[in-house]
mmCIF file of C-alpha atoms and ligand atoms in Angstrom:
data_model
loop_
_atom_site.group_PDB
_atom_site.id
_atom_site.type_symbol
_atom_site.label_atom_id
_atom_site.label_comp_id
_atom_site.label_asym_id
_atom_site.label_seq_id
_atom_site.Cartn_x
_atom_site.Cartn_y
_atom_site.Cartn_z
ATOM 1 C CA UNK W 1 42.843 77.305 208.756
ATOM 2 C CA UNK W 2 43.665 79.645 205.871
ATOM 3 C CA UNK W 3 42.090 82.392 203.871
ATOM 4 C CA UNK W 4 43.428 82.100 200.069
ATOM 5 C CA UNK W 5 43.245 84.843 197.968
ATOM 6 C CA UNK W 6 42.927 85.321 194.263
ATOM 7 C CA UNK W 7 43.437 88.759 192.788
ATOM 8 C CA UNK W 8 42.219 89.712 189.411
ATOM 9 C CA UNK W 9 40.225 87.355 187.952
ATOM 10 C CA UNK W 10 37.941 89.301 186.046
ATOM 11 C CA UNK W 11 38.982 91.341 182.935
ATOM 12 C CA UNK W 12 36.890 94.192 184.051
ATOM 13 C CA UNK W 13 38.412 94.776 187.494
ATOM 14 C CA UNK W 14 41.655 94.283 186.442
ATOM 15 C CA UNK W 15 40.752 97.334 184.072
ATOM 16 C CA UNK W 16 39.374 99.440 186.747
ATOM 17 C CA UNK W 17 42.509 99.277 188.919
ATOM 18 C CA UNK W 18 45.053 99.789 185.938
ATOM 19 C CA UNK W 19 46.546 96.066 186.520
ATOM 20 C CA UNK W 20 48.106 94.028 183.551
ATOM 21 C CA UNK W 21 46.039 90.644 182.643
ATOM 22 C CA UNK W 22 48.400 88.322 184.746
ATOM 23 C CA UNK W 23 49.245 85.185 183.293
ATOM 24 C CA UNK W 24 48.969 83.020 186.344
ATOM 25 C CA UNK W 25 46.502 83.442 188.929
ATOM 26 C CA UNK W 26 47.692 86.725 191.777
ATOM 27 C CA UNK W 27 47.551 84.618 194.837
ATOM 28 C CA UNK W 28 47.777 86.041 198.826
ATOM 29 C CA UNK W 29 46.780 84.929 201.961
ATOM 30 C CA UNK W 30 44.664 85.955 205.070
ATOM 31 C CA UNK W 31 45.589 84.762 208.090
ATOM 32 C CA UNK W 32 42.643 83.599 210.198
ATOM 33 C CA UNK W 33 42.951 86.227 212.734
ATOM 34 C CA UNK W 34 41.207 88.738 209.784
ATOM 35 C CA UNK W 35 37.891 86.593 210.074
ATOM 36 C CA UNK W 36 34.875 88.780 211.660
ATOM 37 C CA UNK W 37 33.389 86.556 214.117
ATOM 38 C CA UNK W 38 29.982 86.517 215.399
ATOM 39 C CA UNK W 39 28.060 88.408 213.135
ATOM 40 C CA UNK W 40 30.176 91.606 214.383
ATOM 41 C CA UNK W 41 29.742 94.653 212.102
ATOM 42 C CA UNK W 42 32.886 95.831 210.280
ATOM 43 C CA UNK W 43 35.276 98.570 212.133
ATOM 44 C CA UNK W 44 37.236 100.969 210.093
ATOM 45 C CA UNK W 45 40.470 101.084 211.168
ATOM 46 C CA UNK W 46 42.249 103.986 212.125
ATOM 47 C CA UNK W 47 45.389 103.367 209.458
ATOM 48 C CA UNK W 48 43.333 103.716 206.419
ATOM 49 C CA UNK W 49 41.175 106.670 204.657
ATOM 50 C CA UNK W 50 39.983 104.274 201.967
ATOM 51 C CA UNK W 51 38.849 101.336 203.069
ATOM 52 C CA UNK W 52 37.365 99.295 200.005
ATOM 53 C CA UNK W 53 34.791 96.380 199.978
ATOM 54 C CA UNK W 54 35.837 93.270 197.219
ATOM 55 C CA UNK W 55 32.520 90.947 197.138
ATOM 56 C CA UNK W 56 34.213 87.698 195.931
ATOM 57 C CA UNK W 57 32.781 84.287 195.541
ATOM 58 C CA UNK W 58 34.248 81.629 198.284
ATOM 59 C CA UNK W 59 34.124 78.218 198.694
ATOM 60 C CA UNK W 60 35.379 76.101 201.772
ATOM 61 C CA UNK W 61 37.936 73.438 201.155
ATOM 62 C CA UNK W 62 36.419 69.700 202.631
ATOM 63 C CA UNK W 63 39.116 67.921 201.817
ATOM 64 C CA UNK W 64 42.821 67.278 202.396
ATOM 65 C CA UNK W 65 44.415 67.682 199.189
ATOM 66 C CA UNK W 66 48.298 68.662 197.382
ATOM 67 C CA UNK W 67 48.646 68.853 193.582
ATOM 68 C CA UNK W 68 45.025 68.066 193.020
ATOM 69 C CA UNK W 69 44.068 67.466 189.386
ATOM 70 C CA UNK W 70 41.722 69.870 187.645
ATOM 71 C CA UNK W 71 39.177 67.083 186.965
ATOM 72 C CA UNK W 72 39.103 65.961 190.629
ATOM 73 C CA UNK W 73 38.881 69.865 192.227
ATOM 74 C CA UNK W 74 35.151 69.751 192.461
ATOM 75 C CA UNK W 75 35.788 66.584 195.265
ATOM 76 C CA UNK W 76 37.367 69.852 197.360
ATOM 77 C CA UNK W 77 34.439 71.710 197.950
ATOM 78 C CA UNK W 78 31.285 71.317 199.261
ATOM 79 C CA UNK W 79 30.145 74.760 200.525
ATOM 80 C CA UNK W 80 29.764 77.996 198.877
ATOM 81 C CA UNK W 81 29.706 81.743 199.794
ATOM 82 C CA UNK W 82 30.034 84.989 199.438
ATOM 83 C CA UNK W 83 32.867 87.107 201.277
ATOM 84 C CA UNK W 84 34.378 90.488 201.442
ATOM 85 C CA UNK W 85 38.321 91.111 200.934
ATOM 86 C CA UNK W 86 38.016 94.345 202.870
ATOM 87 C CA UNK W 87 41.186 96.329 201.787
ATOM 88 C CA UNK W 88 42.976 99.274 202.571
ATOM 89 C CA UNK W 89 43.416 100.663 199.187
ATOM 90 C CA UNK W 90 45.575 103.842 200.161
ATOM 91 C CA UNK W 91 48.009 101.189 202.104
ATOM 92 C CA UNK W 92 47.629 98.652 199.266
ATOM 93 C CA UNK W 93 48.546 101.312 196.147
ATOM 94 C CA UNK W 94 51.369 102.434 198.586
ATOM 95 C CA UNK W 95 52.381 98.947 199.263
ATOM 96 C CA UNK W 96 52.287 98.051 195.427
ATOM 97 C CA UNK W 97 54.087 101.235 193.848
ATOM 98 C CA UNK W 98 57.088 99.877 196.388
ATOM 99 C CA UNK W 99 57.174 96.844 195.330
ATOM 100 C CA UNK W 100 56.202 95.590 198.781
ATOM 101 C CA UNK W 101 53.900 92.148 199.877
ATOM 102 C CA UNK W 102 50.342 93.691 200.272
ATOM 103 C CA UNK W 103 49.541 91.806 203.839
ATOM 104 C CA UNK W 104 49.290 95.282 206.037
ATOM 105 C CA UNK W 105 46.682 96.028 203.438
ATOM 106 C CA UNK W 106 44.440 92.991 202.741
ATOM 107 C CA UNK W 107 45.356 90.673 206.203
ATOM 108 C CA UNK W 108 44.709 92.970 208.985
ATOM 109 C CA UNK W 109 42.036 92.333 211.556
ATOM 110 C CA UNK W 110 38.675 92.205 209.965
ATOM 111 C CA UNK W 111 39.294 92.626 206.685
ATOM 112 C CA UNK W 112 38.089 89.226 205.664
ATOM 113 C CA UNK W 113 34.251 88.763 206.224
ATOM 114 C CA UNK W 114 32.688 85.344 205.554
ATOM 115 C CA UNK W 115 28.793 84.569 204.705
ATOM 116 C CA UNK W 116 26.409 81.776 205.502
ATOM 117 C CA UNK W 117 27.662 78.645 203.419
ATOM 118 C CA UNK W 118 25.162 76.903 200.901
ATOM 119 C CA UNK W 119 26.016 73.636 199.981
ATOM 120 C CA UNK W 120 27.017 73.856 196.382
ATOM 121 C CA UNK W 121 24.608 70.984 195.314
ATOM 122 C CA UNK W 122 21.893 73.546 195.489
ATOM 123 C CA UNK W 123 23.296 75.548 192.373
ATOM 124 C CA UNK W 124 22.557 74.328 188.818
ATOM 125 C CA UNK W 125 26.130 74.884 187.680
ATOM 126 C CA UNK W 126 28.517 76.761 190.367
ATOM 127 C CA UNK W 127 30.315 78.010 186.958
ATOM 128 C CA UNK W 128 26.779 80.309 185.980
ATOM 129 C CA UNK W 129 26.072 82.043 189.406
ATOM 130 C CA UNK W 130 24.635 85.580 189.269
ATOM 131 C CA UNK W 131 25.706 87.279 192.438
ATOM 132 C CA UNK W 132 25.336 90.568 193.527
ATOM 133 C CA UNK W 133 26.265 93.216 196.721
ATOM 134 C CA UNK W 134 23.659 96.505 197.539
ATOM 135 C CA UNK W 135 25.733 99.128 199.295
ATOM 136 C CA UNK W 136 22.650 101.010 201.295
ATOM 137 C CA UNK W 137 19.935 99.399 198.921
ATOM 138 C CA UNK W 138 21.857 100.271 195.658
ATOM 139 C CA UNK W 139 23.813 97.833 193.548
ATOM 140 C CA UNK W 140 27.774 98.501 193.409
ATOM 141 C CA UNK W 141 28.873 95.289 192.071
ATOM 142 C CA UNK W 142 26.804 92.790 190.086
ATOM 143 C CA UNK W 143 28.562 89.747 187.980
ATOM 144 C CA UNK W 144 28.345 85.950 187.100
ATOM 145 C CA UNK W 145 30.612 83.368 188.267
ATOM 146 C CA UNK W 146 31.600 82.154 184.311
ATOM 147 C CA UNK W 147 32.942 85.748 184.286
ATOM 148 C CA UNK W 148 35.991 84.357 185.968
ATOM 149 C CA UNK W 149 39.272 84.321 184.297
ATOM 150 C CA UNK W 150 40.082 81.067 186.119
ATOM 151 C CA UNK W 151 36.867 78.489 187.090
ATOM 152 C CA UNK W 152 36.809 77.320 190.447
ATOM 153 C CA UNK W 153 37.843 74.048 189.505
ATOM 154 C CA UNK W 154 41.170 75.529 188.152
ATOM 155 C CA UNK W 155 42.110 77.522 191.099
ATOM 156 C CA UNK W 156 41.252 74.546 193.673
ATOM 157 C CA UNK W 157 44.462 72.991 191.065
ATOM 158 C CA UNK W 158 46.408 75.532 190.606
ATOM 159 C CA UNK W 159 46.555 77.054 194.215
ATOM 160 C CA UNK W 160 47.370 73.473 195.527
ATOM 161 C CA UNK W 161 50.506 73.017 193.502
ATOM 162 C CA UNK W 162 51.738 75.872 196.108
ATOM 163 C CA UNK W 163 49.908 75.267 199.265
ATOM 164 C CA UNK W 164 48.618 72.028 200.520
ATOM 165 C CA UNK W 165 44.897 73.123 201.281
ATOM 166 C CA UNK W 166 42.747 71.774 204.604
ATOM 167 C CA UNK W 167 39.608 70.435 205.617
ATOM 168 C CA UNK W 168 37.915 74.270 206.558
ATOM 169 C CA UNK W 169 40.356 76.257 204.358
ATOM 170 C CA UNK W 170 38.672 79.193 201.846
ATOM 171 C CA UNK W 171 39.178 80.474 199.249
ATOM 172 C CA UNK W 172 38.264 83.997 197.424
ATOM 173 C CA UNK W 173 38.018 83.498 193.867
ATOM 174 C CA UNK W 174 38.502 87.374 193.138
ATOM 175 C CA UNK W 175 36.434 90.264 192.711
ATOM 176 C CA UNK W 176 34.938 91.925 189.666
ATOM 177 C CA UNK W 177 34.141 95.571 188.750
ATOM 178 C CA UNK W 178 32.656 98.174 190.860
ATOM 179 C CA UNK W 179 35.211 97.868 194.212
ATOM 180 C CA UNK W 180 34.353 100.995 196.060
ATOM 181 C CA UNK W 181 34.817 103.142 199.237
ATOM 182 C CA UNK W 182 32.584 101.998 202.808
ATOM 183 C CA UNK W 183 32.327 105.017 205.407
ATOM 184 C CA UNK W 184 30.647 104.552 208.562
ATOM 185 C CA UNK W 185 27.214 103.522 208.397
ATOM 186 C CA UNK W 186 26.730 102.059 205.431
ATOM 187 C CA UNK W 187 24.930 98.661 205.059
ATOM 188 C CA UNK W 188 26.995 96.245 203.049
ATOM 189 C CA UNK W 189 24.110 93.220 201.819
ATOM 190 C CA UNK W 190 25.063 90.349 198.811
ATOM 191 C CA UNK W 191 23.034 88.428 197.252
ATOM 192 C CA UNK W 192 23.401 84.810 195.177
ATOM 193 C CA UNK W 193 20.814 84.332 192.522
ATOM 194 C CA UNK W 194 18.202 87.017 193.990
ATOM 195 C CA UNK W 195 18.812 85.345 197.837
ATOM 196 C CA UNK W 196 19.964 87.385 200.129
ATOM 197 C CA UNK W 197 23.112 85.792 201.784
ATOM 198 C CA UNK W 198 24.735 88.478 204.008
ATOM 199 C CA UNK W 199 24.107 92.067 205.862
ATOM 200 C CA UNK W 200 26.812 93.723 207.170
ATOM 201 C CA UNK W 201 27.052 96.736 209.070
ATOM 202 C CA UNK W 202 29.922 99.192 208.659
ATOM 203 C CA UNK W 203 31.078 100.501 211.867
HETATM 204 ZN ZN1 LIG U 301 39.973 90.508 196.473
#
């Protein structure tokens, strides 16, 4: 499987890191090797001095599918969740004022942490989602899912005119405001509607 990444899709992140509005989705890719697996904490690695946590909606791909249409998309998905892009934000802004692909900062091992999945047909409307993450009991980052530049629905489209997406594959739909710095021993906890859907340890 693959991890498919969307990078600023809210207005208010892309002002906090000083990006231009793009005018296509950013995509990038995790490779599956970055998943933490069995409800491990989450190590900081020795490259980095600024490891940052990205809460991001996610969904899991159910369905073969190439060049889907934007009206068919919601046949994709079934699940819903809430991840982390862990990144390596020193690397990254080092990686980025090269010109360089961003993989050593965003696809190294562990940097892609995956919640409990709800199936989707327990939400109202997947496009009005309130979702949260408390770093040590205090809110960092706090949005709604029809904050999204691009809807679910359009991404499930557009990313598939690139990359023919598989039964199991996710996708991060991009985080908003408020990415921030994790040291060791901070508790990392998001929440969907009020429900708590994740605790993560930082190691
Ligand atoms: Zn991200």
């Amino acid at each position: 499987m693959k991890i498919i990444c969307v990078g600023r899709n809210y207005t208010d992140h892309i002002k906090e890191l000083e990006n231009n509005k793009p005018k296509e989705p950013v995509l990038f890719l995790k490779p599956d090797s970055s998943i933490i697996l069995n409800n491990k904490p989450f190590f900081i690695p020795d490259f980095s001095q600024n490891i940052h946590y990205e809460l991001e909606l996610i969904i899991k791909i159910s369905r073969l599918g190439k060049h889907i249409q934007e009206k068919f998309s919601h046949k994709y998905y079934d699940f819903i969740g809430l991840g982390i892009d862990f990144t390596a934000r020193d690397l990254q802004s080092d990686l980025k004022s090269k010109g360089l692909p961003w993989e050593k900062s965003k696809a190294f091992d562990g940097s892609c942490f995956i919640s409990k999945w709800i199936n989707k047909s327990e939400f109202n409307d997947v496009n009005n989602l309130n979702f949260n993450l408390n770093k040590n009991g205090k809110t960092v980052q706090k949005t709604n899912s029809k904050m999204m530049l691009w809807k679910i629905d359009e991404l499930i489209s557009y990313i598939s005119t690139f990359f023919t997406l598989k039964i199991g594959d996710v996708i991060f739909t991009g985080t908003p405001a408020g990415v921030g710095k994790v040291s060791i021993g901070d508790n990392l906890e998001g929440f969907i509607e009020d429900n708590k859907i994740f605790n993560l340890n930082i190691k």
